[in-house]
């Protein structure tokens, strides 16, 4: 579930292994590139954390962030 905190949408994901986590990140990367809206994220082994905010809107959560979050959820 996404949570809004400190002007960001944040969600943690956990997968069975590193390859599954990295494959998910690759799918997200293609979706983000199509939207020209790129996440801030970290990956440690099977865990991925994604933070979304719009830098051009003063680092606040916008509809573009919510759209990308919905798209990311569809990729699970």
PDB file of C-alpha atoms in Angstrom:
ATOM      1  CA  UNK A   1       0.000   0.000   0.000  1.00  0.00           C
ATOM      2  CA  UNK A   2       1.297   3.460  -0.899  1.00  0.00           C
ATOM      3  CA  UNK A   3       1.604   5.984   1.903  1.00  0.00           C
ATOM      4  CA  UNK A   4       1.993   9.726   1.560  1.00  0.00           C
ATOM      5  CA  UNK A   5       4.738  11.044   3.805  1.00  0.00           C
ATOM      6  CA  UNK A   6       6.997  14.121   3.621  1.00  0.00           C
ATOM      7  CA  UNK A   7       5.576  15.163   0.231  1.00  0.00           C
ATOM      8  CA  UNK A   8       6.282  11.745  -1.293  1.00  0.00           C
ATOM      9  CA  UNK A   9       4.340   8.621  -2.166  1.00  0.00           C
ATOM     10  CA  UNK A  10       6.282   5.727  -0.660  1.00  0.00           C
ATOM     11  CA  UNK A  11       5.949   1.976  -0.965  1.00  0.00           C
ATOM     12  CA  UNK A  12       8.150  -0.989  -0.097  1.00  0.00           C
ATOM     13  CA  UNK A  13       8.057  -4.188  -2.116  1.00  0.00           C
ATOM     14  CA  UNK A  14       9.512  -7.575  -1.221  1.00  0.00           C
ATOM     15  CA  UNK A  15      10.153 -10.379  -3.698  1.00  0.00           C
ATOM     16  CA  UNK A  16      11.336 -13.963  -3.508  1.00  0.00           C
ATOM     17  CA  UNK A  17      14.846 -13.169  -4.699  1.00  0.00           C
ATOM     18  CA  UNK A  18      17.092 -10.569  -6.309  1.00  0.00           C
ATOM     19  CA  UNK A  19      16.209 -11.521  -9.896  1.00  0.00           C
ATOM     20  CA  UNK A  20      12.491 -11.034  -9.199  1.00  0.00           C
ATOM     21  CA  UNK A  21      13.135  -7.654  -7.581  1.00  0.00           C
ATOM     22  CA  UNK A  22      15.373  -6.509 -10.434  1.00  0.00           C
ATOM     23  CA  UNK A  23      12.881  -7.731 -13.053  1.00  0.00           C
ATOM     24  CA  UNK A  24      10.185  -5.665 -11.350  1.00  0.00           C
ATOM     25  CA  UNK A  25      12.478  -2.631 -11.370  1.00  0.00           C
ATOM     26  CA  UNK A  26      13.077  -3.117 -15.095  1.00  0.00           C
ATOM     27  CA  UNK A  27       9.324  -3.166 -15.790  1.00  0.00           C
ATOM     28  CA  UNK A  28       8.903  -0.028 -13.674  1.00  0.00           C
ATOM     29  CA  UNK A  29      11.771   1.642 -15.540  1.00  0.00           C
ATOM     30  CA  UNK A  30      10.055   1.116 -18.902  1.00  0.00           C
ATOM     31  CA  UNK A  31       6.737   2.455 -17.571  1.00  0.00           C
ATOM     32  CA  UNK A  32       8.423   5.468 -15.953  1.00  0.00           C
ATOM     33  CA  UNK A  33      10.342   6.279 -19.127  1.00  0.00           C
ATOM     34  CA  UNK A  34       7.117   6.204 -21.177  1.00  0.00           C
ATOM     35  CA  UNK A  35       5.611   8.694 -18.726  1.00  0.00           C
ATOM     36  CA  UNK A  36       8.856  10.714 -18.550  1.00  0.00           C
ATOM     37  CA  UNK A  37       8.468  10.549 -14.782  1.00  0.00           C
ATOM     38  CA  UNK A  38      11.233   8.761 -12.921  1.00  0.00           C
ATOM     39  CA  UNK A  39      11.135   7.358  -9.380  1.00  0.00           C
ATOM     40  CA  UNK A  40      13.616   7.652  -6.587  1.00  0.00           C
ATOM     41  CA  UNK A  41      14.272   4.099  -5.475  1.00  0.00           C
ATOM     42  CA  UNK A  42      16.539   1.721  -3.645  1.00  0.00           C
ATOM     43  CA  UNK A  43      17.123  -1.995  -3.996  1.00  0.00           C
ATOM     44  CA  UNK A  44      18.765  -4.329  -1.508  1.00  0.00           C
ATOM     45  CA  UNK A  45      18.641  -7.977  -2.551  1.00  0.00           C
ATOM     46  CA  UNK A  46      14.912  -8.797  -2.712  1.00  0.00           C
ATOM     47  CA  UNK A  47      13.591  -5.471  -1.407  1.00  0.00           C
ATOM     48  CA  UNK A  48      12.691  -2.399  -3.452  1.00  0.00           C
ATOM     49  CA  UNK A  49      11.559   0.930  -2.032  1.00  0.00           C
ATOM     50  CA  UNK A  50      10.045   3.515  -4.359  1.00  0.00           C
ATOM     51  CA  UNK A  51       9.499   7.199  -3.572  1.00  0.00           C
ATOM     52  CA  UNK A  52       7.509   9.388  -5.931  1.00  0.00           C
ATOM     53  CA  UNK A  53       7.275  13.173  -6.034  1.00  0.00           C
ATOM     54  CA  UNK A  54       7.330  15.782  -8.788  1.00  0.00           C
ATOM     55  CA  UNK A  55      10.508  17.805  -8.743  1.00  0.00           C
ATOM     56  CA  UNK A  56       9.166  20.335 -11.235  1.00  0.00           C
ATOM     57  CA  UNK A  57       6.203  20.969  -8.898  1.00  0.00           C
ATOM     58  CA  UNK A  58       8.365  21.815  -5.896  1.00  0.00           C
ATOM     59  CA  UNK A  59       8.934  18.199  -4.764  1.00  0.00           C
ATOM     60  CA  UNK A  60       5.273  17.575  -4.028  1.00  0.00           C
ATOM     61  CA  UNK A  61       2.954  14.697  -4.833  1.00  0.00           C
ATOM     62  CA  UNK A  62       0.982  15.376  -8.012  1.00  0.00           C
ATOM     63  CA  UNK A  63      -1.462  13.490 -10.211  1.00  0.00           C
ATOM     64  CA  UNK A  64       1.515  12.331 -12.266  1.00  0.00           C
ATOM     65  CA  UNK A  65       2.907  10.571  -9.181  1.00  0.00           C
ATOM     66  CA  UNK A  66      -0.441   8.945  -8.462  1.00  0.00           C
ATOM     67  CA  UNK A  67      -0.699   7.777 -12.082  1.00  0.00           C
ATOM     68  CA  UNK A  68       2.764   6.226 -11.938  1.00  0.00           C
ATOM     69  CA  UNK A  69       1.940   4.572  -8.585  1.00  0.00           C
ATOM     70  CA  UNK A  70      -1.177   2.989 -10.147  1.00  0.00           C
ATOM     71  CA  UNK A  71       0.894   1.806 -13.111  1.00  0.00           C
ATOM     72  CA  UNK A  72       3.506   0.310 -10.774  1.00  0.00           C
ATOM     73  CA  UNK A  73       0.761  -1.545  -8.880  1.00  0.00           C
ATOM     74  CA  UNK A  74      -0.424  -3.032 -12.194  1.00  0.00           C
ATOM     75  CA  UNK A  75       3.079  -4.409 -12.800  1.00  0.00           C
ATOM     76  CA  UNK A  76       3.022  -6.639  -9.707  1.00  0.00           C
TER      77      UNK A  76
END
